Amino acid sequence: MMTKVTVLLLIFLAAIWGSSFIFMRASVESFGPVGLIALRIIVAALCMFVFLLKRRRFLEFIKHWRILLIVGLLNSAIPFLFLAYASLNLTGGTVSILNAMTPVFTAWITHIWLHDKMTKLQFLGMFLSITGLVFLAWDKVSLNLASWLPILSGVSAAISYGIATNLAKRYLADVSIMTSTSGSLFFSAIFMSLLLIPFMPDVHNIPSIHWIYGIALGSLCTALAYIIYFNLIKSIGPMKTASVTFLIPIFSFIWGYLLLGERVTLRMWIATAIILCGMCLVMGLIKKRSPKL
């Protein structure tokens, strides 16, 4: 049941995640994609590690470590890397719009893998969302493959989130929120620590403000955000919680304008509107009315 508290939490979560795209955009060139995401995940894992120290959660972690490893990579390390790479060439607002495609791909994967069939309206929503994505990308790409890579990277992050969500839904439904969050971040941190070895940035030349952004990404935009997100899933359900993605691009535009002076174009607003309409159809928030007798 939606209450004033849950609505405020959804808005707060959207504001936090909206800022993450701006923090990435601002600091990714200093750290490099691997360095920034390693910092983000390691900080988040350290914040969450204390929750694994309780005996019951540690036993849960040991029992489900294989699926936590897979979900951790697909829900944190891999999509974060894709989004960081996209942030090298795209504005934070644009990357947030690509990330907002996550519910669409989640529904698509659910339809194919879990055989949760989609309605005609949901297929129409899928088409609308993809149309909005193409409209957004149209003035940013050319026939040169390199110009498509940032767009494809952002879309790949959304697909990775979609796979992780369905894996978690199928295999981690009975695992506590703190165990699934801290356990998956633990494995992601190990993976990123190993990947960091050949991609270690020159830490002496990184401005202090970029370190602050990186630490905020881990503590605020990952650890705290994940706790709020999974608690909302338990209290109001995954479908309503996923509606947070509707608000993230708007907050990303606001943060980008305030912190980086990024320009918000009419094309971005139109693309956002098209994608969000499609997402509402995919998620069943807009339904076909039955004729009145």
Short mmCIF file of C-alpha atoms in Angstrom, two decimals:
data_model
loop_
_atom_site.label_atom_id
_atom_site.label_comp_id
_atom_site.label_asym_id
_atom_site.label_seq_id
_atom_site.Cartn_x
_atom_site.Cartn_y
_atom_site.Cartn_z
CA MET A 1 0.00 0.00 0.00
CA MET A 2 1.34 3.42 -1.02
CA THR A 3 1.61 5.88 1.89
CA LYS A 4 3.04 9.39 2.17
CA VAL A 5 6.23 7.86 3.56
CA THR A 6 6.68 5.44 0.64
CA VAL A 7 5.98 8.21 -1.89
CA LEU A 8 8.60 10.42 -0.21
CA LEU A 9 11.05 7.50 -0.19
CA LEU A 10 10.47 6.94 -3.92
CA ILE A 11 11.16 10.62 -4.63
CA PHE A 12 14.25 10.58 -2.40
CA LEU A 13 15.52 7.43 -4.13
CA ALA A 14 15.00 9.03 -7.56
CA ALA A 15 16.94 12.11 -6.41
CA ILE A 16 19.82 9.93 -5.16
CA TRP A 17 20.01 7.80 -8.30
CA GLY A 18 19.56 10.87 -10.50
CA SER A 19 22.67 12.40 -8.91
CA SER A 20 24.69 9.22 -9.58
CA PHE A 21 24.76 9.91 -13.33
CA ILE A 22 26.08 13.41 -12.69
CA PHE A 23 28.75 12.17 -10.28
CA MET A 24 29.86 9.63 -12.89
CA ARG A 25 29.88 12.18 -15.69
CA ALA A 26 31.93 14.61 -13.57
CA SER A 27 34.60 12.17 -12.36
CA VAL A 28 34.87 9.32 -14.87
CA GLU A 29 37.62 11.00 -16.91
CA SER A 30 39.82 11.38 -13.81
CA PHE A 31 39.45 7.79 -12.60
CA GLY A 32 38.64 6.00 -15.83
CA PRO A 33 35.53 3.76 -15.96
CA VAL A 34 37.19 0.84 -14.16
CA GLY A 35 38.79 2.98 -11.46
CA LEU A 36 35.60 4.90 -10.71
CA ILE A 37 33.37 1.82 -10.54
CA ALA A 38 35.93 -0.05 -8.42
CA LEU A 39 35.86 2.84 -5.93
CA ARG A 40 32.06 2.98 -6.01
CA ILE A 41 31.53 -0.73 -5.39
CA ILE A 42 34.32 -1.17 -2.82
CA VAL A 43 32.97 1.76 -0.76
CA ALA A 44 29.44 0.34 -1.02
CA ALA A 45 30.60 -3.16 -0.06
CA LEU A 46 32.46 -1.82 2.99
CA CYS A 47 29.32 0.07 4.06
CA MET A 48 27.23 -3.10 3.74
CA PHE A 49 29.76 -5.66 5.01
CA VAL A 50 28.71 -5.15 8.64
CA PHE A 51 25.34 -6.72 7.80
CA LEU A 52 27.04 -10.00 6.86
CA LEU A 53 28.63 -10.33 10.31
CA LYS A 54 25.40 -11.54 11.88
CA ARG A 55 25.36 -15.33 12.09
CA ARG A 56 21.99 -15.86 10.34
CA ARG A 57 22.88 -13.62 7.41
CA PHE A 58 26.34 -15.15 7.07
CA LEU A 59 24.83 -18.63 6.85
CA GLU A 60 22.38 -17.31 4.24
CA PHE A 61 25.31 -15.84 2.33
CA ILE A 62 27.20 -19.17 2.35
CA LYS A 63 24.11 -21.08 1.22
CA HIS A 64 23.36 -18.78 -1.73
CA TRP A 65 26.86 -17.58 -2.66
CA ARG A 66 26.75 -18.80 -6.29
CA ILE A 67 23.62 -16.89 -7.27
CA LEU A 68 24.77 -13.88 -5.22
CA LEU A 69 27.98 -13.89 -7.27
CA ILE A 70 26.06 -13.89 -10.57
CA VAL A 71 23.49 -11.33 -9.46
CA GLY A 72 26.24 -9.13 -8.03
CA LEU A 73 28.07 -9.00 -11.35
CA LEU A 74 24.91 -8.45 -13.41
CA ASN A 75 23.29 -5.95 -11.03
CA SER A 76 26.35 -3.91 -10.03
CA ALA A 77 29.78 -4.43 -11.58
CA ILE A 78 28.85 -4.97 -15.23
CA PRO A 79 26.06 -2.36 -15.62
CA PHE A 80 28.02 0.21 -13.59
CA LEU A 81 30.96 -0.24 -15.99
CA PHE A 82 28.68 0.16 -19.02
CA LEU A 83 27.15 3.33 -17.57
CA ALA A 84 30.55 4.78 -16.66
CA TYR A 85 31.81 4.17 -20.21
CA ALA A 86 28.67 5.81 -21.63
CA SER A 87 29.28 8.79 -19.32
CA LEU A 88 32.60 9.49 -21.04
CA ASN A 89 30.76 10.68 -24.15
CA LEU A 90 27.15 11.41 -23.15
CA THR A 91 25.59 13.84 -20.68
CA GLY A 92 24.37 12.53 -17.34
CA GLY A 93 20.79 13.21 -18.40
CA THR A 94 21.14 11.17 -21.59
CA VAL A 95 22.68 8.23 -19.73
CA SER A 96 19.85 8.35 -17.19
CA ILE A 97 17.29 8.08 -20.01
CA LEU A 98 19.08 4.98 -21.35
CA ASN A 99 19.07 3.54 -17.83
CA ALA A 100 15.32 4.22 -17.62
CA MET A 101 14.83 1.49 -20.24
CA THR A 102 15.49 -1.10 -17.49
CA PRO A 103 11.80 -1.94 -16.75
CA VAL A 104 11.19 -2.49 -20.47
CA PHE A 105 14.00 -5.03 -20.79
CA THR A 106 13.00 -6.58 -17.45
CA ALA A 107 9.48 -7.18 -18.77
CA TRP A 108 10.84 -8.49 -22.08
CA ILE A 109 13.16 -10.98 -20.38
CA THR A 110 10.35 -12.03 -18.03
CA HIS A 111 8.15 -12.68 -21.08
CA ILE A 112 10.79 -14.80 -22.84
CA TRP A 113 12.42 -16.60 -19.90
CA LEU A 114 9.75 -16.89 -17.19
CA HIS A 115 6.88 -17.14 -19.71
CA ASP A 116 5.00 -14.29 -18.05
CA LYS A 117 3.15 -13.34 -21.23
CA MET A 118 2.84 -9.72 -22.29
CA THR A 119 -0.37 -8.11 -23.53
CA LYS A 120 -0.80 -6.21 -26.80
CA LEU A 121 -0.62 -2.93 -24.87
CA GLN A 122 2.68 -4.02 -23.33
CA PHE A 123 4.11 -4.83 -26.76
CA LEU A 124 2.94 -1.38 -27.91
CA GLY A 125 4.76 0.08 -24.91
CA MET A 126 7.91 -1.79 -25.89
CA PHE A 127 7.70 -0.32 -29.39
CA LEU A 128 7.14 3.20 -28.03
CA SER A 129 10.12 2.96 -25.66
CA ILE A 130 12.45 1.75 -28.41
CA THR A 131 11.14 4.54 -30.66
CA GLY A 132 11.95 7.08 -27.96
CA LEU A 133 15.43 5.62 -27.59
CA VAL A 134 16.09 5.86 -31.34
CA PHE A 135 14.78 9.45 -31.35
CA LEU A 136 17.12 10.34 -28.48
CA ALA A 137 20.15 8.77 -30.16
CA TRP A 138 19.46 10.01 -33.69
CA ASP A 139 21.49 13.24 -33.49
CA LYS A 140 24.33 11.63 -31.54
CA VAL A 141 25.31 8.83 -33.90
CA SER A 142 26.52 8.35 -37.45
CA LEU A 143 27.37 5.40 -39.65
CA ASN A 144 30.62 5.16 -37.68
CA LEU A 145 30.31 2.28 -35.17
CA ALA A 146 32.31 4.21 -32.56
CA SER A 147 29.54 6.81 -32.27
CA TRP A 148 27.06 4.07 -31.36
CA LEU A 149 29.18 2.49 -28.62
CA PRO A 150 28.15 4.87 -25.78
CA ILE A 151 24.47 4.40 -26.65
CA LEU A 152 24.84 0.63 -26.92
CA SER A 153 26.75 0.64 -23.63
CA GLY A 154 23.89 2.40 -21.81
CA VAL A 155 21.34 0.00 -23.33
CA SER A 156 23.52 -2.99 -22.35
CA ALA A 157 23.45 -1.77 -18.74
CA ALA A 158 19.63 -1.77 -18.81
CA ILE A 159 19.62 -5.31 -20.26
CA SER A 160 22.03 -6.47 -17.54
CA TYR A 161 19.77 -5.01 -14.85
CA GLY A 162 16.81 -6.79 -16.46
CA ILE A 163 18.56 -10.17 -16.33
CA ALA A 164 19.67 -9.60 -12.72
CA THR A 165 16.16 -8.62 -11.63
CA ASN A 166 14.68 -11.81 -13.05
CA LEU A 167 17.42 -13.95 -11.52
CA ALA A 168 16.84 -12.34 -8.12
CA LYS A 169 13.08 -12.78 -8.48
CA ARG A 170 13.48 -16.48 -9.24
CA TYR A 171 16.33 -17.53 -6.95
CA LEU A 172 16.61 -14.93 -4.15
CA ALA A 173 12.95 -14.41 -3.21
CA ASP A 174 13.44 -16.05 0.20
CA VAL A 175 16.80 -14.39 0.96
CA SER A 176 16.80 -11.35 3.26
CA ILE A 177 17.31 -7.91 1.76
CA MET A 178 20.54 -7.23 3.62
CA THR A 179 22.06 -10.59 2.69
CA SER A 180 21.25 -10.25 -1.01
CA THR A 181 22.47 -6.64 -1.12
CA SER A 182 25.66 -7.01 0.91
CA GLY A 183 26.48 -10.45 -0.55
CA SER A 184 26.13 -9.35 -4.16
CA LEU A 185 28.19 -6.19 -3.49
CA PHE A 186 30.87 -8.31 -1.77
CA PHE A 187 31.43 -10.38 -4.92
CA SER A 188 31.26 -7.31 -7.14
CA ALA A 189 33.96 -5.68 -5.01
CA ILE A 190 36.25 -8.70 -5.42
CA PHE A 191 35.69 -8.71 -9.19
CA MET A 192 36.38 -4.96 -9.51
CA SER A 193 39.48 -5.19 -7.29
CA LEU A 194 40.97 -7.77 -9.65
CA LEU A 195 39.94 -5.81 -12.74
CA LEU A 196 41.48 -2.67 -11.27
CA ILE A 197 45.02 -4.12 -11.26
CA PRO A 198 45.74 -3.42 -14.97
CA PHE A 199 43.60 -0.24 -14.98
CA MET A 200 44.86 1.52 -11.86
CA PRO A 201 44.49 5.33 -12.31
CA ASP A 202 47.11 7.86 -11.24
CA VAL A 203 45.50 8.69 -7.89
CA HIS A 204 47.86 11.63 -7.26
CA ASN A 205 46.37 13.65 -10.12
CA ILE A 206 42.70 13.15 -9.19
CA PRO A 207 41.04 16.32 -7.80
CA SER A 208 39.61 16.13 -4.28
CA ILE A 209 36.08 16.90 -5.49
CA HIS A 210 36.19 13.83 -7.75
CA TRP A 211 37.14 11.64 -4.78
CA ILE A 212 34.10 13.07 -2.96
CA TYR A 213 31.91 12.22 -5.97
CA GLY A 214 33.31 8.67 -6.10
CA ILE A 215 32.75 8.07 -2.38
CA ALA A 216 29.24 9.53 -2.65
CA LEU A 217 28.55 7.11 -5.51
CA GLY A 218 29.43 4.18 -3.25
CA SER A 219 27.95 5.24 0.08
CA LEU A 220 24.93 7.30 -0.97
CA CYS A 221 24.01 6.21 -4.51
CA THR A 222 24.70 2.49 -3.98
CA ALA A 223 24.68 1.29 -0.35
CA LEU A 224 21.96 3.61 1.00
CA ALA A 225 19.99 3.53 -2.25
CA TYR A 226 19.97 -0.28 -2.36
CA ILE A 227 18.68 -0.48 1.23
CA ILE A 228 15.82 1.93 0.39
CA TYR A 229 15.12 0.16 -2.92
CA PHE A 230 14.85 -3.37 -1.52
CA ASN A 231 12.80 -2.20 1.45
CA LEU A 232 10.37 -0.53 -0.94
CA ILE A 233 10.12 -3.77 -2.94
CA LYS A 234 9.04 -5.57 0.23
CA SER A 235 6.57 -2.89 1.31
CA ILE A 236 4.90 -1.88 -1.99
CA GLY A 237 6.07 -4.55 -4.45
CA PRO A 238 8.52 -4.59 -7.39
CA MET A 239 6.13 -3.08 -9.97
CA LYS A 240 5.41 0.10 -7.99
CA THR A 241 9.02 0.37 -6.83
CA ALA A 242 10.21 0.20 -10.45
CA SER A 243 8.24 3.40 -11.08
CA VAL A 244 11.20 5.22 -9.53
CA THR A 245 12.86 5.00 -12.95
CA PHE A 246 10.23 7.43 -14.27
CA LEU A 247 11.62 10.16 -12.01
CA ILE A 248 15.35 9.51 -12.31
CA PRO A 249 15.89 11.30 -15.68
CA ILE A 250 14.09 14.39 -14.37
CA PHE A 251 16.33 14.59 -11.30
CA SER A 252 19.36 13.84 -13.46
CA PHE A 253 18.48 16.82 -15.69
CA ILE A 254 18.13 19.03 -12.60
CA TRP A 255 21.41 17.88 -11.01
CA GLY A 256 23.24 18.14 -14.34
CA TYR A 257 22.04 21.71 -14.82
CA LEU A 258 22.86 22.75 -11.24
CA LEU A 259 26.24 21.00 -10.82
CA LEU A 260 27.69 20.76 -14.33
CA GLY A 261 25.77 23.34 -16.31
CA GLU A 262 24.55 20.65 -18.72
CA ARG A 263 22.04 21.83 -21.30
CA VAL A 264 18.67 20.08 -21.31
CA THR A 265 17.41 19.97 -24.88
CA LEU A 266 13.87 19.69 -26.21
CA ARG A 267 14.86 16.39 -27.86
CA MET A 268 15.78 14.98 -24.43
CA TRP A 269 12.40 15.98 -22.94
CA ILE A 270 10.48 14.55 -25.90
CA ALA A 271 12.48 11.30 -25.80
CA THR A 272 11.87 11.03 -22.06
CA ALA A 273 8.12 11.52 -22.53
CA ILE A 274 7.95 8.86 -25.28
CA ILE A 275 10.01 6.34 -23.28
CA LEU A 276 8.01 6.93 -20.09
CA CYS A 277 4.69 6.48 -21.92
CA GLY A 278 6.00 3.21 -23.30
CA MET A 279 7.21 2.11 -19.87
CA CYS A 280 3.80 2.87 -18.33
CA LEU A 281 2.22 0.56 -20.91
CA VAL A 282 4.82 -2.18 -20.37
CA MET A 283 4.37 -2.05 -16.59
CA GLY A 284 0.58 -2.12 -16.84
CA LEU A 285 0.11 1.33 -15.33
CA ILE A 286 -2.00 2.31 -18.36
CA LYS A 287 -4.70 -0.23 -19.07
CA LYS A 288 -7.38 -0.61 -21.70
CA ARG A 289 -10.73 0.46 -20.30
CA SER A 290 -13.59 -2.01 -20.46
CA PRO A 291 -16.68 -0.58 -22.18
CA LYS A 292 -19.42 0.44 -19.76
CA LEU A 293 -22.71 -1.38 -20.10
#
